[in-house]
CSV table of C-alpha atoms and ligand atoms in Angstrom, one decimal:
chain,number,residue,atom,x,y,z
A,1,MET,CA,3.6,19.1,-42.2
A,2,SER,CA,0.2,19.0,-40.5
A,3,LEU,CA,-1.1,21.7,-38.1
A,4,LEU,CA,-0.8,19.2,-35.2
A,5,LEU,CA,2.8,18.4,-36.0
A,6,ASP,CA,3.6,22.1,-36.2
A,7,GLU,CA,1.9,22.6,-32.8
A,8,ILE,CA,3.9,19.7,-31.4
A,9,ALA,CA,7.2,21.3,-32.5
A,10,ILE,CA,6.3,24.6,-30.8
A,11,ALA,CA,5.2,22.7,-27.6
A,12,THR,CA,8.4,20.7,-27.6
A,13,ALA,CA,10.5,23.9,-27.6
A,14,ARG,CA,8.3,25.3,-24.7
A,15,LEU,CA,8.6,22.1,-22.6
A,16,ALA,CA,12.4,22.0,-23.2
A,17,GLU,CA,12.6,25.6,-22.1
A,18,ALA,CA,10.7,24.7,-18.9
A,19,GLY,CA,13.3,21.9,-18.1
A,20,VAL,CA,11.1,18.9,-19.0
A,21,GLU,CA,13.4,15.9,-19.5
A,22,SER,CA,11.8,14.4,-22.6
A,23,PRO,CA,9.9,17.3,-24.2
A,24,ARG,CA,9.2,15.8,-27.6
A,25,THR,CA,8.0,12.5,-26.2
A,26,ASP,CA,5.7,14.3,-23.7
A,27,ALA,CA,4.3,16.7,-26.3
A,28,GLU,CA,3.6,13.7,-28.6
A,29,LEU,CA,2.0,11.6,-25.9
A,30,ILE,CA,-0.3,14.5,-24.8
A,31,ALA,CA,-1.3,15.0,-28.4
A,32,ALA,CA,-1.9,11.3,-29.1
A,33,ARG,CA,-4.0,10.8,-26.0
A,34,LEU,CA,-6.1,13.9,-26.7
A,35,HIS,CA,-6.7,13.1,-30.4
A,36,GLY,CA,-7.3,9.4,-29.8
A,37,VAL,CA,-4.4,8.1,-32.0
A,38,SER,CA,-1.1,6.4,-31.3
A,39,ARG,CA,2.2,8.4,-31.5
A,40,GLY,CA,2.9,6.9,-34.9
A,41,GLU,CA,-0.5,8.2,-36.2
A,42,LEU,CA,-0.1,11.8,-35.2
A,43,HIS,CA,0.5,12.9,-38.8
A,44,LEU,CA,-2.8,11.5,-39.9
A,45,VAL,CA,-4.9,13.9,-37.7
A,46,PRO,CA,-6.5,16.4,-40.1
A,47,ASP,CA,-6.0,20.1,-39.5
A,48,ALA,CA,-9.7,20.5,-38.8
A,49,GLY,CA,-9.5,17.9,-36.1
A,50,PHE,CA,-6.9,19.8,-34.0
A,51,ASP,CA,-8.1,20.0,-30.4
A,52,PRO,CA,-7.1,23.3,-28.9
A,53,ARG,CA,-7.2,21.8,-25.4
A,54,PHE,CA,-3.7,20.5,-26.4
A,55,TRP,CA,-2.4,23.9,-25.3
A,56,ASP,CA,-4.0,23.7,-21.9
A,57,GLU,CA,-2.4,20.3,-21.3
A,58,VAL,CA,1.0,21.5,-22.6
A,59,ALA,CA,0.7,24.5,-20.1
A,60,ARG,CA,0.2,22.0,-17.3
A,61,ARG,CA,3.2,20.0,-18.3
A,62,GLU,CA,5.2,23.3,-18.7
A,63,ALA,CA,4.3,23.9,-15.0
A,64,ARG,CA,5.9,20.5,-14.3
A,65,GLU,CA,2.8,18.5,-13.6
A,66,PRO,CA,3.7,14.9,-14.3
A,67,LEU,CA,2.7,13.7,-17.7
A,68,GLN,CA,0.8,10.8,-16.2
A,69,HIS,CA,-1.4,13.1,-14.2
A,70,ILE,CA,-2.3,15.0,-17.4
A,71,THR,CA,-3.0,11.9,-19.5
A,72,GLY,CA,-4.5,10.0,-16.4
A,73,VAL,CA,-2.6,6.8,-17.2
A,74,ALA,CA,0.7,5.1,-16.2
A,75,TYR,CA,2.0,2.2,-18.1
A,76,PHE,CA,3.6,-0.6,-16.0
A,77,ARG,CA,4.6,-3.9,-17.6
A,78,TYR,CA,1.4,-5.1,-19.3
A,79,LEU,CA,-0.9,-2.8,-17.3
A,80,GLU,CA,-2.5,0.6,-18.1
A,81,LEU,CA,-3.2,2.1,-14.6
A,82,ALA,CA,-5.3,5.0,-13.6
A,83,VAL,CA,-3.2,7.6,-11.7
A,84,GLY,CA,-3.6,11.2,-10.5
A,85,SER,CA,-3.6,13.4,-7.5
A,86,GLY,CA,-3.0,11.4,-4.3
A,87,VAL,CA,-1.2,8.4,-5.6
A,88,PHE,CA,2.5,7.7,-6.5
A,89,VAL,CA,3.1,7.3,-10.2
A,90,PRO,CA,4.6,3.9,-10.8
A,91,ARG,CA,8.1,4.0,-12.2
A,92,GLN,CA,9.9,2.0,-14.9
A,93,GLU,CA,12.7,1.1,-12.5
A,94,THR,CA,10.2,-0.9,-10.3
A,95,GLU,CA,9.4,-3.1,-13.3
A,96,VAL,CA,12.7,-5.0,-13.0
A,97,MET,CA,12.1,-5.8,-9.3
A,98,THR,CA,8.5,-6.9,-10.2
A,99,CYS,CA,9.9,-9.1,-12.9
A,100,TRP,CA,12.2,-10.7,-10.4
A,101,ALA,CA,9.3,-11.5,-8.1
A,102,ILE,CA,7.2,-12.9,-11.0
A,103,ASP,CA,10.0,-15.1,-12.2
A,104,ARG,CA,10.6,-16.5,-8.7
A,105,LEU,CA,6.9,-17.1,-8.1
A,106,ALA,CA,6.5,-18.8,-11.4
A,107,ALA,CA,9.4,-21.2,-10.6
A,108,MET,CA,8.2,-21.8,-7.0
A,109,ASP,CA,7.1,-25.4,-6.2
A,110,VAL,CA,3.9,-24.1,-4.5
A,111,ALA,CA,0.3,-24.6,-5.6
A,112,GLU,CA,-1.0,-21.2,-4.8
A,113,PRO,CA,1.8,-18.8,-3.8
A,114,VAL,CA,0.8,-16.1,-1.3
A,115,VAL,CA,2.4,-12.7,-1.6
A,116,ALA,CA,2.4,-9.3,0.2
A,117,ASP,CA,3.0,-6.0,-1.6
A,118,LEU,CA,3.8,-3.6,1.2
A,119,GLY,CA,2.8,0.0,0.2
A,120,THR,CA,0.9,-0.9,-3.0
A,121,GLY,CA,0.0,2.7,-4.1
A,122,SER,CA,-1.7,2.4,-7.5
A,123,GLY,CA,-1.5,-1.4,-7.2
A,124,ALA,CA,1.1,-1.7,-9.9
A,125,ILE,CA,3.3,-4.5,-8.4
A,126,ALA,CA,0.4,-6.5,-6.9
A,127,LEU,CA,-1.7,-6.3,-10.1
A,128,SER,CA,1.3,-7.3,-12.3
A,129,ILE,CA,1.9,-10.3,-10.1
A,130,ALA,CA,-1.7,-11.4,-10.2
A,131,GLN,CA,-1.8,-10.9,-14.0
A,132,GLU,CA,1.4,-12.7,-14.7
A,133,VAL,CA,1.4,-15.4,-12.1
A,134,PRO,CA,-2.2,-16.7,-12.4
A,135,ARG,CA,-2.0,-18.9,-9.4
A,136,ALA,CA,-0.7,-16.3,-7.0
A,137,VAL,CA,-2.8,-14.4,-4.3
A,138,VAL,CA,-1.5,-11.0,-3.4
A,139,HIS,CA,-2.2,-9.1,-0.2
A,140,ALA,CA,-1.8,-5.4,-1.1
A,141,VAL,CA,-1.2,-3.2,1.9
A,142,GLU,CA,-1.7,0.6,1.8
A,143,ALA,CA,-1.9,3.1,4.7
A,144,ASP,CA,-3.0,6.2,2.6
A,145,PRO,CA,-6.8,6.3,2.0
A,146,LEU,CA,-6.4,8.4,-1.2
A,147,ALA,CA,-3.9,6.0,-2.7
A,148,ARG,CA,-6.2,3.1,-1.7
A,149,GLN,CA,-9.0,4.6,-3.8
A,150,TRP,CA,-6.7,4.5,-6.8
A,151,ALA,CA,-5.7,1.0,-6.0
A,152,GLU,CA,-9.4,-0.1,-5.7
A,153,ARG,CA,-10.2,1.5,-9.0
A,154,ASN,CA,-7.2,-0.3,-10.7
A,155,ILE,CA,-8.0,-3.6,-9.1
A,156,ALA,CA,-11.6,-3.4,-10.5
A,157,SER,CA,-10.5,-2.3,-14.0
A,158,VAL,CA,-7.8,-4.9,-14.3
A,159,ALA,CA,-10.3,-7.6,-13.2
A,160,THR,CA,-12.5,-6.5,-16.1
A,161,ALA,CA,-9.7,-6.5,-18.7
A,162,SER,CA,-8.1,-9.7,-17.3
A,163,PRO,CA,-10.8,-11.7,-15.5
A,164,HIS,CA,-8.3,-14.2,-14.2
A,165,THR,CA,-7.0,-11.6,-11.7
A,166,ALA,CA,-10.5,-11.1,-10.1
A,167,GLY,CA,-10.4,-11.8,-6.4
A,168,ARG,CA,-6.6,-12.4,-6.4
A,169,VAL,CA,-5.5,-9.0,-5.2
A,170,ILE,CA,-6.8,-8.3,-1.8
A,171,LEU,CA,-6.4,-4.7,-0.6
A,172,HIS,CA,-5.7,-4.1,3.2
A,173,ALA,CA,-5.9,-0.7,4.9
A,174,GLY,CA,-3.3,-0.1,7.5
A,175,ASP,CA,0.4,0.3,8.3
A,176,PHE,CA,2.6,-2.4,7.0
A,177,ALA,CA,4.3,-2.6,10.4
A,178,SER,CA,1.3,-4.3,11.9
A,179,VAL,CA,-1.1,-5.7,9.2
A,180,LEU,CA,-1.5,-9.2,8.0
A,181,GLN,CA,-0.7,-10.8,11.4
A,182,GLU,CA,-2.9,-13.7,10.5
A,183,PHE,CA,-0.3,-14.7,7.9
A,184,ASP,CA,2.7,-14.6,10.2
A,185,GLY,CA,5.3,-17.2,9.1
A,186,GLN,CA,3.2,-18.3,6.0
A,187,LEU,CA,3.9,-16.0,3.1
A,188,ASP,CA,5.9,-17.2,0.1
A,189,LEU,CA,7.1,-13.8,-1.0
A,190,VAL,CA,7.1,-10.2,0.2
A,191,VAL,CA,7.8,-7.3,-2.2
A,192,SER,CA,7.9,-3.6,-1.4
A,193,ASN,CA,8.8,-0.3,-3.0
A,194,PRO,CA,8.7,1.7,0.2
A,195,PRO,CA,9.4,5.5,0.6
A,196,TYR,CA,13.2,5.8,0.6
A,197,ILE,CA,14.2,9.4,-0.1
A,198,PRO,CA,16.3,10.9,2.7
A,199,VAL,CA,14.5,13.9,4.2
A,200,GLY,CA,15.9,17.1,2.7
A,201,ALA,CA,17.1,15.5,-0.6
A,202,TRP,CA,16.4,17.5,-3.8
A,203,VAL,CA,13.7,16.0,-6.0
A,204,PRO,CA,12.3,17.4,-9.2
A,205,PRO,CA,9.0,19.3,-9.1
A,206,GLU,CA,7.0,16.5,-10.7
A,207,VAL,CA,8.0,14.4,-7.6
A,208,GLY,CA,8.0,16.9,-4.8
A,209,GLU,CA,4.8,18.7,-5.7
A,210,TYR,CA,2.7,15.8,-7.0
A,211,ASP,CA,3.8,12.4,-5.5
A,212,PRO,CA,2.3,12.1,-2.0
A,213,ALA,CA,4.8,12.8,0.8
A,214,THR,CA,4.0,9.4,2.4
A,215,ALA,CA,5.3,7.7,-0.8
A,216,LEU,CA,8.6,9.6,-0.8
A,217,TRP,CA,10.3,10.4,2.5
A,218,GLY,CA,12.2,7.8,4.5
A,219,GLY,CA,13.7,9.7,7.4
A,220,THR,CA,17.2,11.0,7.8
A,221,ASP,CA,19.0,8.3,5.8
A,222,GLY,CA,16.0,7.3,3.8
A,223,LEU,CA,15.9,3.8,5.3
A,224,ASP,CA,13.2,4.2,8.0
A,225,ALA,CA,10.6,2.3,6.0
A,226,VAL,CA,13.1,-0.2,4.7
A,227,ARG,CA,13.8,-1.2,8.3
A,228,VAL,CA,10.1,-1.6,9.0
A,229,VAL,CA,9.8,-3.7,5.8
A,230,GLU,CA,12.6,-5.9,7.1
A,231,ALA,CA,11.0,-6.5,10.5
A,232,THR,CA,7.6,-7.1,8.8
A,233,ALA,CA,8.9,-9.5,6.2
A,234,ARG,CA,10.8,-11.4,9.0
A,235,ARG,CA,7.5,-11.9,10.7
A,236,LEU,CA,5.5,-12.8,7.6
A,237,LEU,CA,7.7,-15.1,5.5
A,238,ARG,CA,7.8,-18.8,5.9
A,239,PRO,CA,11.3,-20.5,6.0
A,240,GLY,CA,12.8,-20.2,2.5
A,241,GLY,CA,10.3,-17.4,1.6
A,242,LEU,CA,11.7,-14.6,-0.6
A,243,LEU,CA,11.8,-10.8,-0.3
A,244,ALA,CA,12.6,-8.0,-2.7
A,245,VAL,CA,12.8,-4.3,-1.6
A,246,GLU,CA,13.5,-1.3,-3.8
A,247,HIS,CA,15.8,1.5,-2.7
A,248,GLY,CA,17.6,4.6,-4.1
A,249,ALA,CA,20.6,4.2,-6.4
A,250,GLN,CA,23.1,5.2,-3.6
A,251,GLN,CA,21.6,3.0,-0.9
A,252,GLY,CA,22.5,-0.5,-2.1
A,253,ALA,CA,25.3,-1.1,0.4
A,254,ALA,CA,23.3,0.2,3.4
A,255,VAL,CA,20.2,-1.8,2.5
A,256,TYR,CA,22.3,-5.0,2.0
A,257,TRP,CA,23.3,-4.8,5.6
A,258,VAL,CA,19.7,-4.3,6.8
A,259,PHE,CA,19.2,-7.9,5.6
A,260,ALA,CA,22.1,-9.4,7.5
A,261,GLU,CA,22.6,-13.1,8.3
A,262,GLU,CA,22.3,-12.5,12.0
A,263,ASN,CA,18.7,-11.3,11.4
A,264,GLY,CA,17.9,-14.7,9.8
A,265,TRP,CA,18.4,-13.8,6.1
A,266,ARG,CA,20.5,-15.6,3.5
A,267,ASP,CA,21.5,-15.1,-0.1
A,268,THR,CA,21.1,-11.3,0.2
A,269,ARG,CA,22.0,-9.7,-3.1
A,270,ASN,CA,22.1,-6.2,-4.7
A,271,ASN,CA,20.3,-6.0,-8.1
A,272,ALA,CA,20.4,-3.3,-10.8
A,273,ASP,CA,17.7,-1.6,-12.7
A,274,LEU,CA,17.7,-1.3,-16.6
A,275,ALA,CA,20.0,1.7,-16.4
A,276,GLY,CA,22.6,-0.4,-14.4
A,277,ARG,CA,22.0,1.4,-11.2
A,278,ASP,CA,21.7,-0.4,-7.8
A,279,ARG,CA,18.0,-0.5,-7.4
A,280,PHE,CA,16.7,-3.4,-5.2
A,281,VAL,CA,17.9,-6.0,-2.7
A,282,THR,CA,16.7,-9.6,-2.8
A,283,THR,CA,17.0,-12.1,0.0
A,284,ALA,CA,15.5,-15.2,1.5
A,285,ARG,CA,14.3,-16.2,5.0
A,286,ALA,CA,16.8,-18.7,6.3
A,287,TRP,CA,15.6,-22.1,7.4
A,288,GLY,CA,15.9,-22.4,11.2
A,289,ALA,CA,16.2,-18.6,11.5
A,290,PRO,CA,15.5,-17.1,15.0
A,291,GLY,CA,11.9,-17.5,15.9
A,292,MET,CA,11.2,-20.2,13.4
A,293,ALA,CA,10.6,-23.9,13.5
A,294,GLY,CA,12.6,-26.1,11.1
B,301,LIG,C1,7.0,4.6,-3.3
B,301,LIG,S1,5.3,4.3,-3.2
B,301,LIG,C2,5.2,2.8,-4.1
B,301,LIG,C3,3.8,2.5,-4.7
B,301,LIG,C4,3.8,1.3,-5.6
B,301,LIG,N1,4.1,0.1,-4.9
B,301,LIG,C5,4.7,1.5,-6.8
B,301,LIG,O1,5.7,0.8,-6.8
B,301,LIG,O2,4.4,2.2,-7.7
B,301,LIG,C6,5.2,3.8,-1.5
B,301,LIG,C7,3.8,3.5,-1.0
B,301,LIG,O3,3.8,3.0,0.3
B,301,LIG,C8,2.8,3.6,1.1
B,301,LIG,N2,3.3,3.6,2.5
B,301,LIG,C9,4.3,4.3,3.0
B,301,LIG,N3,4.5,4.0,4.3
B,301,LIG,C10,3.5,3.0,4.6
B,301,LIG,C11,3.2,2.3,5.8
B,301,LIG,N4,3.9,2.4,6.9
B,301,LIG,N5,2.2,1.4,5.7
B,301,LIG,C12,1.5,1.2,4.6
B,301,LIG,N6,1.8,1.9,3.4
B,301,LIG,C13,2.8,2.8,3.4
B,301,LIG,C14,2.7,5.0,0.5
B,301,LIG,O4,1.4,5.6,0.9
B,301,LIG,C15,2.9,4.7,-1.0
B,301,LIG,O5,1.6,4.5,-1.6
């Protein structure tokens, strides 16, 4: 055993004691980032190279600060995004919805599909679409100025790493209830991971104390923002345009009915995340829906 592996074993026990869900993984990821190696190379770090700041960072994780705030990065599909105080940490469950949007856009018979990401946070969904659907243009909407700073930073760094994304994610400041009116009836796809936690619901400290409140709480039943997304998407989408909206694992049935046929939606479906839990609703703007030509 090396000194670093010994320290990781002690850190793992401390993190487990503090109630951290994946204590070994977190201890290893903290150590790997700090020592500039991959997780598989931790045993190669010489004893003399052990960085004592490891224990400062373990203490932060022990206090239930999110791992991604400590390392400063969140991995999302093919992206490495900068995250920290003031922005929602993108979650793995959102990757499946993003994949759905990417697959639909890639298959769309449209030269340059135009998309809106309502509540972009770090820019995770918008940037993945721009990176993986090179013809798409994504309007990323965010009301929170702090979150927008993180999105700006990620848009710039992804444009450096993947120059084909440059200029194809356009950040808009404002409330998604009212922005993008110049695109009414024109968008090909709207995607959103809105705040959807019912007020008063229990959340772990990593979420309640570190994710911004504007990213979390969705009113009494959690669906306040989902209803706004519905009205906004109804305004923005062209006939046949597609929508995907994320929700909590217990909200599938309720969100399904937000996208009812009488509101001009068709093919509304519930979709699961990788753990098999209800996670997002997809639907399409009906042809000849109320307020639409054709
Ligand atoms: C759950 S986070 C999702 C962030 C990112 N799309 C993701 O999946 O990681 C919701 C985001 O929507 C933003 N937001 C909430 N209500 C909004 C509104 N009415 N208008 C614009 N943005 C809003 C929040 O500030 C937050 O960044």
